[in-house]
Every structure is written in structure tokens, then in C-alpha cells.
């Protein structure tokens, strides 16, 4: 779904194996989607070097962890360098105003923070998440929240026993389910690491529902960072067809028809 969305919005998407090759120097974005194992030191070094871009910055890593418990010390270290930490367990929501369904506290809508919201066509449409991890901001000078829960959310731990209680896990503070770390060089050019706590929010079921802003929000981030916010969320191929028809084909057709009529009348 993510690949299709990007390609339909005029982005070229290539699959890269960090185990066998390096990052494409022309790539502006990398998406690390739900890895089931940790990256090795060499792969982390490749990502870090690509983000630094020889001090020129300008690149963005979007990291989406898997839902299961996976030991990822190398990825954890990379995120820590960007001021963030992905925590174990699953975020649950108890506010009825946020729940998507009363049958599950793990699927819920979230609030936008003050980033990547302004250019949305309709910021009143929410983003929905499910089976998400929460993200701690470790360094507020580097990182900030993007999407947050209500203050009635908590975290269900992996090792919860029969005595565990939902109410005891509610801290009374909003939890972060998406966050961004930013590093800016002396030329005011930034590289970014963006973390979404849930891979489920980018599956087909959520991405294609118009009552949720999941697709629009992701594309707004990409377009904003790529300085191409005018693209918006659309199927670019049909859009280009319509543009070509009305901007070029129809006028040329009218012009040719007019010339034919003029020539025929002149030769009578």
C-alpha cells in the first residue's frame, strides 16, 4: 500500500537490500517497514552515512517497527541518536471519543501535533492506528511528537499477567504514537528520522478508507519534506491524462479542425 501510494504520487520507489548494497545517493527517502530482525552494524552505518549525506543532509528515514517483540539494540541506538525510543507493549485507548470500535481498545484515532498538519486538505479527518507502540521523546532539542493519544491511554506490556489492570496503566498523559527527529546543518538543511509506532496503520484496510487521513498524512509528510506539496494525494496517472487532454489535446484538436475547415472553404 505504501509503495502504491508513493508511485501513484509520482515518486520512484526502489527496493534496496542493506545487506548486499548501499543506499542510492539520489534517494531522498528510505522506508524501513516492520523489520522482524535487527539491522547489523554495517547496515546501520550505511543508513547513518546516507542521512548525514557528507554533511549536506536533506534525507529522510521513515521507520515503522513490527508489532511483535523484537530485540533491536542497533536500531534502538540509531533512534536514540535522533532523540527517540520505541517502547515495548501495545498502546490501548479508553476514551470513547477516540475508539474506532468498542470491541477493541487497540484501534483508535489519534491527535495531530503541530507538524505536517497545515497542508492537509481536511485536518478534521483523523488518522487511525492499531496495535501501536508508544514512542518516548528522549531529547526534546532533537525530537518532537507527530501523533498522540488522549490522556486516557496506556500501554499493555508484553509480559502482562493475570493481575495486570488497565486502569493502573493509565498515566493521565498523552502518549506519542509517531515522532520525528531532526538534525540541521549550518546551511539550514535538515535530515529527518520519522517513526510510526504501528505498521497496521499503513495496511490496505486503513490506507484506502476515506474517513481516515492515513494516506493523506503520510503523503503530506513526504511532499512537505520533498518540497512538492502541490502534488497532494491523488492517482497521478489519471490526473496527468486529464491535464494532457484539456491542456493540449483539445486545443490542438480545435486548431487542426479550424485549419481543415479554413482550407476546405478556401479551395471551394
Short mmCIF file of N, CA, C and O in Angstrom, two decimals, residues 86-165:
data_model
loop_
_atom_site.label_atom_id
_atom_site.label_comp_id
_atom_site.label_asym_id
_atom_site.label_seq_id
_atom_site.Cartn_x
_atom_site.Cartn_y
_atom_site.Cartn_z
N UNK A 86 11.51 3.68 20.85
CA UNK A 86 10.28 2.90 20.68
C UNK A 86 10.16 1.93 21.84
O UNK A 86 11.09 1.17 22.12
N UNK A 87 9.02 1.95 22.52
CA UNK A 87 8.84 1.14 23.72
C UNK A 87 8.11 -0.17 23.42
O UNK A 87 7.39 -0.29 22.43
N UNK A 88 8.30 -1.14 24.31
CA UNK A 88 7.62 -2.43 24.20
C UNK A 88 6.14 -2.27 24.57
O UNK A 88 5.74 -1.31 25.23
N UNK A 89 5.35 -3.27 24.19
CA UNK A 89 3.94 -3.29 24.56
C UNK A 89 3.07 -2.63 23.51
O UNK A 89 3.56 -2.09 22.51
N UNK A 90 1.76 -2.66 23.76
CA UNK A 90 0.78 -2.11 22.82
C UNK A 90 -0.03 -1.01 23.50
O UNK A 90 -0.52 -1.18 24.62
N UNK A 91 -0.16 0.10 22.81
CA UNK A 91 -0.94 1.21 23.35
C UNK A 91 -2.42 0.86 23.27
O UNK A 91 -2.90 0.39 22.25
N UNK A 92 -3.14 1.11 24.36
CA UNK A 92 -4.59 0.95 24.36
C UNK A 92 -5.23 2.30 24.68
O UNK A 92 -4.63 3.17 25.32
N UNK A 93 -6.45 2.48 24.24
CA UNK A 93 -7.18 3.73 24.44
C UNK A 93 -8.48 3.43 25.18
O UNK A 93 -9.15 2.43 24.89
N UNK A 94 -8.81 4.26 26.15
CA UNK A 94 -10.05 4.04 26.90
C UNK A 94 -11.07 5.16 26.69
O UNK A 94 -12.21 5.02 27.14
N UNK A 95 -10.68 6.23 26.00
CA UNK A 95 -11.63 7.31 25.73
C UNK A 95 -12.57 6.91 24.59
O UNK A 95 -12.12 6.58 23.49
N UNK A 96 -13.87 6.94 24.85
CA UNK A 96 -14.85 6.58 23.83
C UNK A 96 -14.79 7.53 22.63
O UNK A 96 -15.20 7.15 21.53
N UNK A 97 -14.30 8.75 22.83
CA UNK A 97 -14.20 9.70 21.73
C UNK A 97 -13.10 9.32 20.74
O UNK A 97 -13.07 9.85 19.63
N UNK A 98 -12.22 8.43 21.11
CA UNK A 98 -11.09 8.06 20.26
C UNK A 98 -11.21 6.65 19.69
O UNK A 98 -10.57 6.34 18.69
N UNK A 99 -12.00 5.80 20.34
CA UNK A 99 -12.07 4.40 19.92
C UNK A 99 -12.77 4.27 18.57
O UNK A 99 -13.78 4.92 18.30
N UNK A 100 -12.20 3.42 17.73
CA UNK A 100 -12.82 3.11 16.44
C UNK A 100 -13.94 2.12 16.62
O UNK A 100 -14.98 2.17 15.96
N UNK A 101 -13.75 1.18 17.53
CA UNK A 101 -14.76 0.17 17.82
C UNK A 101 -14.72 -0.14 19.30
O UNK A 101 -13.64 -0.22 19.90
N UNK A 102 -15.89 -0.28 19.89
CA UNK A 102 -15.94 -0.58 21.32
C UNK A 102 -15.44 -1.98 21.64
O UNK A 102 -15.23 -2.32 22.80
N UNK A 103 -15.23 -2.78 20.60
CA UNK A 103 -14.79 -4.16 20.82
C UNK A 103 -13.29 -4.28 21.04
O UNK A 103 -12.81 -5.31 21.51
N UNK A 104 -12.54 -3.23 20.69
CA UNK A 104 -11.08 -3.30 20.85
C UNK A 104 -10.52 -1.96 21.30
O UNK A 104 -10.77 -0.94 20.66
N UNK A 105 -9.74 -1.96 22.38
CA UNK A 105 -9.11 -0.71 22.82
C UNK A 105 -7.80 -0.42 22.09
O UNK A 105 -7.15 0.58 22.36
N UNK A 106 -7.41 -1.30 21.16
CA UNK A 106 -6.12 -1.16 20.49
C UNK A 106 -6.20 -0.50 19.12
O UNK A 106 -5.18 -0.25 18.49
N UNK A 107 -7.42 -0.21 18.66
CA UNK A 107 -7.62 0.52 17.40
C UNK A 107 -8.33 1.83 17.72
O UNK A 107 -9.44 1.82 18.26
N UNK A 108 -7.67 2.95 17.40
CA UNK A 108 -8.22 4.24 17.82
C UNK A 108 -7.66 5.36 16.94
O UNK A 108 -6.65 5.20 16.27
N UNK A 109 -8.37 6.48 16.96
CA UNK A 109 -7.89 7.66 16.25
C UNK A 109 -6.91 8.40 17.15
O UNK A 109 -6.87 8.19 18.36
N UNK A 110 -6.11 9.27 16.53
CA UNK A 110 -5.08 10.00 17.27
C UNK A 110 -5.17 11.49 16.97
O UNK A 110 -5.83 11.91 16.01
N UNK A 111 -4.50 12.27 17.78
CA UNK A 111 -4.46 13.72 17.59
C UNK A 111 -3.21 14.12 16.81
O UNK A 111 -2.15 13.51 16.97
N UNK A 112 -3.34 15.16 15.99
CA UNK A 112 -2.19 15.72 15.30
C UNK A 112 -1.43 16.64 16.23
O UNK A 112 -2.02 17.43 16.97
N UNK A 113 -0.11 16.56 16.19
CA UNK A 113 0.71 17.59 16.84
C UNK A 113 0.86 18.76 15.86
O UNK A 113 0.12 18.85 14.88
N UNK A 114 1.77 19.65 16.10
CA UNK A 114 1.86 20.87 15.31
C UNK A 114 2.72 20.72 14.05
O UNK A 114 3.23 21.71 13.53
N UNK A 115 2.87 19.50 13.56
CA UNK A 115 3.73 19.27 12.40
C UNK A 115 2.96 18.50 11.32
O UNK A 115 2.20 17.59 11.62
N UNK A 116 3.17 18.91 10.06
CA UNK A 116 2.58 18.23 8.89
C UNK A 116 1.05 18.18 8.95
O UNK A 116 0.43 17.24 8.47
N UNK A 117 0.48 19.20 9.51
CA UNK A 117 -0.98 19.27 9.61
C UNK A 117 -1.55 20.35 8.70
O UNK A 117 -2.63 20.18 8.13
N UNK A 118 -0.81 21.44 8.52
CA UNK A 118 -1.36 22.62 7.85
C UNK A 118 -1.75 22.35 6.40
O UNK A 118 -2.73 22.89 5.91
N UNK A 119 -0.99 21.52 5.70
CA UNK A 119 -1.26 21.32 4.27
C UNK A 119 -2.24 20.19 3.99
O UNK A 119 -2.51 19.89 2.82
N UNK A 120 -2.78 19.56 5.03
CA UNK A 120 -3.80 18.55 4.81
C UNK A 120 -5.06 19.20 4.24
O UNK A 120 -5.45 20.30 4.65
N UNK A 121 -5.69 18.51 3.30
CA UNK A 121 -6.92 19.05 2.72
C UNK A 121 -8.01 19.19 3.78
O UNK A 121 -8.81 20.11 3.74
N UNK A 122 -8.04 18.26 4.71
CA UNK A 122 -9.04 18.32 5.77
C UNK A 122 -8.44 17.73 7.04
O UNK A 122 -8.42 16.52 7.23
N UNK A 123 -7.95 18.61 7.90
CA UNK A 123 -7.31 18.14 9.13
C UNK A 123 -8.32 17.70 10.18
O UNK A 123 -7.94 17.22 11.26
N UNK A 124 -9.62 17.84 9.87
CA UNK A 124 -10.64 17.34 10.78
C UNK A 124 -10.83 15.83 10.61
O UNK A 124 -11.43 15.18 11.46
N UNK A 125 -10.35 15.29 9.49
CA UNK A 125 -10.37 13.84 9.31
C UNK A 125 -9.20 13.25 10.08
O UNK A 125 -8.07 13.69 9.91
N UNK A 126 -9.44 12.26 10.93
CA UNK A 126 -8.36 11.77 11.80
C UNK A 126 -7.50 10.70 11.13
O UNK A 126 -7.87 10.09 10.13
N UNK A 127 -6.34 10.49 11.71
CA UNK A 127 -5.51 9.32 11.43
C UNK A 127 -5.88 8.25 12.43
O UNK A 127 -6.11 8.54 13.61
N UNK A 128 -5.93 7.00 11.97
CA UNK A 128 -6.25 5.89 12.87
C UNK A 128 -5.03 4.98 12.99
O UNK A 128 -4.25 4.84 12.05
N UNK A 129 -4.86 4.40 14.14
CA UNK A 129 -3.76 3.47 14.36
C UNK A 129 -4.26 2.22 15.05
O UNK A 129 -5.38 2.20 15.59
N UNK A 130 -3.47 1.17 15.02
CA UNK A 130 -3.86 -0.09 15.66
C UNK A 130 -2.61 -0.87 16.04
O UNK A 130 -1.62 -0.86 15.30
N UNK A 131 -2.65 -1.52 17.19
CA UNK A 131 -1.52 -2.34 17.66
C UNK A 131 -0.22 -1.56 17.60
O UNK A 131 0.80 -2.04 17.10
N UNK A 132 -0.24 -0.37 18.14
CA UNK A 132 0.91 0.51 18.04
C UNK A 132 1.76 0.50 19.30
O UNK A 132 1.27 0.26 20.41
N UNK A 133 3.03 0.76 19.10
CA UNK A 133 3.94 1.02 20.22
C UNK A 133 3.90 2.51 20.52
O UNK A 133 3.56 3.33 19.66
N UNK A 134 4.27 2.88 21.73
CA UNK A 134 4.42 4.30 22.03
C UNK A 134 5.90 4.67 21.90
O UNK A 134 6.79 3.82 21.93
N UNK A 135 6.13 5.95 21.72
CA UNK A 135 7.47 6.46 21.43
C UNK A 135 7.82 7.53 22.45
O UNK A 135 7.08 8.51 22.62
N UNK A 136 8.93 7.35 23.12
CA UNK A 136 9.40 8.33 24.09
C UNK A 136 10.32 9.34 23.42
O UNK A 136 11.20 8.97 22.65
N UNK A 137 10.09 10.62 23.71
CA UNK A 137 11.00 11.67 23.25
C UNK A 137 12.10 11.80 24.29
O UNK A 137 11.88 12.27 25.41
N UNK A 138 13.31 11.37 23.94
CA UNK A 138 14.42 11.38 24.88
C UNK A 138 15.17 12.70 24.86
O UNK A 138 15.79 13.09 25.85
N UNK A 139 15.16 13.38 23.73
CA UNK A 139 15.88 14.64 23.58
C UNK A 139 14.97 15.64 22.87
O UNK A 139 14.79 15.58 21.66
N UNK A 140 14.36 16.54 23.63
CA UNK A 140 13.40 17.47 23.06
C UNK A 140 14.06 18.52 22.17
O UNK A 140 13.37 19.20 21.41
N UNK A 141 15.36 18.65 22.24
CA UNK A 141 16.05 19.57 21.35
C UNK A 141 16.22 18.98 19.95
O UNK A 141 16.50 19.71 18.99
N UNK A 142 16.04 17.66 19.86
CA UNK A 142 16.18 16.98 18.58
C UNK A 142 14.86 16.44 18.05
O UNK A 142 14.59 16.50 16.85
N UNK A 143 14.01 15.93 18.94
CA UNK A 143 12.81 15.20 18.52
C UNK A 143 11.54 15.83 19.07
O UNK A 143 11.55 16.54 20.08
N UNK A 144 10.42 15.54 18.40
CA UNK A 144 9.12 16.02 18.83
C UNK A 144 8.04 15.04 18.39
O UNK A 144 8.24 14.23 17.49
N UNK A 145 6.88 15.13 19.00
CA UNK A 145 5.77 14.24 18.69
C UNK A 145 5.10 14.67 17.39
O UNK A 145 5.07 15.85 17.04
N UNK A 146 4.54 13.68 16.68
CA UNK A 146 3.74 13.95 15.48
C UNK A 146 2.28 13.56 15.69
O UNK A 146 1.38 14.29 15.27
N UNK A 147 2.04 12.40 16.30
CA UNK A 147 0.68 11.93 16.56
C UNK A 147 0.61 11.46 18.01
O UNK A 147 1.52 10.78 18.50
N UNK A 148 -0.49 11.79 18.69
CA UNK A 148 -0.60 11.46 20.11
C UNK A 148 -1.98 10.89 20.44
O UNK A 148 -2.96 11.10 19.72
N UNK A 149 -2.05 10.18 21.55
CA UNK A 149 -3.29 9.62 22.06
C UNK A 149 -4.02 10.65 22.92
O UNK A 149 -3.55 11.78 23.11
N UNK A 150 -5.15 10.24 23.48
CA UNK A 150 -5.79 11.04 24.52
C UNK A 150 -5.01 10.85 25.82
O UNK A 150 -4.04 10.08 25.88
N UNK A 151 -5.44 11.51 26.85
CA UNK A 151 -4.80 11.35 28.16
C UNK A 151 -5.32 10.13 28.91
O UNK A 151 -4.92 9.87 30.05
N UNK A 152 -6.22 9.39 28.26
CA UNK A 152 -6.80 8.19 28.87
C UNK A 152 -6.26 6.91 28.25
O UNK A 152 -6.91 5.87 28.28
N UNK A 153 -5.08 7.00 27.68
CA UNK A 153 -4.45 5.83 27.05
C UNK A 153 -3.38 5.25 27.98
O UNK A 153 -2.91 5.92 28.90
N UNK A 154 -3.01 4.04 27.70
CA UNK A 154 -1.95 3.37 28.46
C UNK A 154 -1.26 2.34 27.59
O UNK A 154 -1.53 2.24 26.39
N UNK A 155 -0.37 1.57 28.18
CA UNK A 155 0.39 0.56 27.44
C UNK A 155 0.17 -0.81 28.08
O UNK A 155 0.37 -0.99 29.29
N UNK A 156 -0.23 -1.76 27.24
CA UNK A 156 -0.35 -3.15 27.67
C UNK A 156 0.99 -3.82 27.47
O UNK A 156 1.46 -3.98 26.34
N UNK A 157 1.66 -4.25 28.53
CA UNK A 157 3.02 -4.81 28.40
C UNK A 157 3.01 -6.21 27.81
O UNK A 157 2.02 -6.94 27.90
N UNK A 158 4.11 -6.57 27.19
CA UNK A 158 4.25 -7.91 26.63
C UNK A 158 4.10 -8.98 27.71
O UNK A 158 3.56 -10.07 27.47
N UNK A 159 4.60 -8.70 28.90
CA UNK A 159 4.65 -9.71 29.96
C UNK A 159 3.52 -9.54 30.97
O UNK A 159 3.66 -9.93 32.13
N UNK A 160 2.39 -8.98 30.55
CA UNK A 160 1.28 -8.78 31.48
C UNK A 160 0.77 -10.12 32.03
O UNK A 160 0.63 -11.09 31.29
N UNK A 161 0.51 -10.15 33.33
CA UNK A 161 -0.02 -11.38 33.94
C UNK A 161 -1.49 -11.19 34.28
O UNK A 161 -2.11 -10.18 33.94
N UNK A 162 -2.06 -12.17 34.97
CA UNK A 162 -3.49 -12.13 35.28
C UNK A 162 -3.85 -11.00 36.24
O UNK A 162 -5.02 -10.60 36.33
N UNK A 163 -2.90 -10.48 36.96
CA UNK A 163 -3.16 -9.41 37.92
C UNK A 163 -3.06 -8.02 37.30
O UNK A 163 -3.32 -7.02 37.97
N UNK A 164 -2.64 -7.98 36.04
CA UNK A 164 -2.48 -6.68 35.38
C UNK A 164 -3.83 -6.01 35.20
O UNK A 164 -4.84 -6.66 34.89
N UNK A 165 -3.87 -4.67 35.34
CA UNK A 165 -5.13 -3.93 35.27
C UNK A 165 -4.98 -2.73 34.35
O UNK A 165 -3.99 -1.98 34.44
#
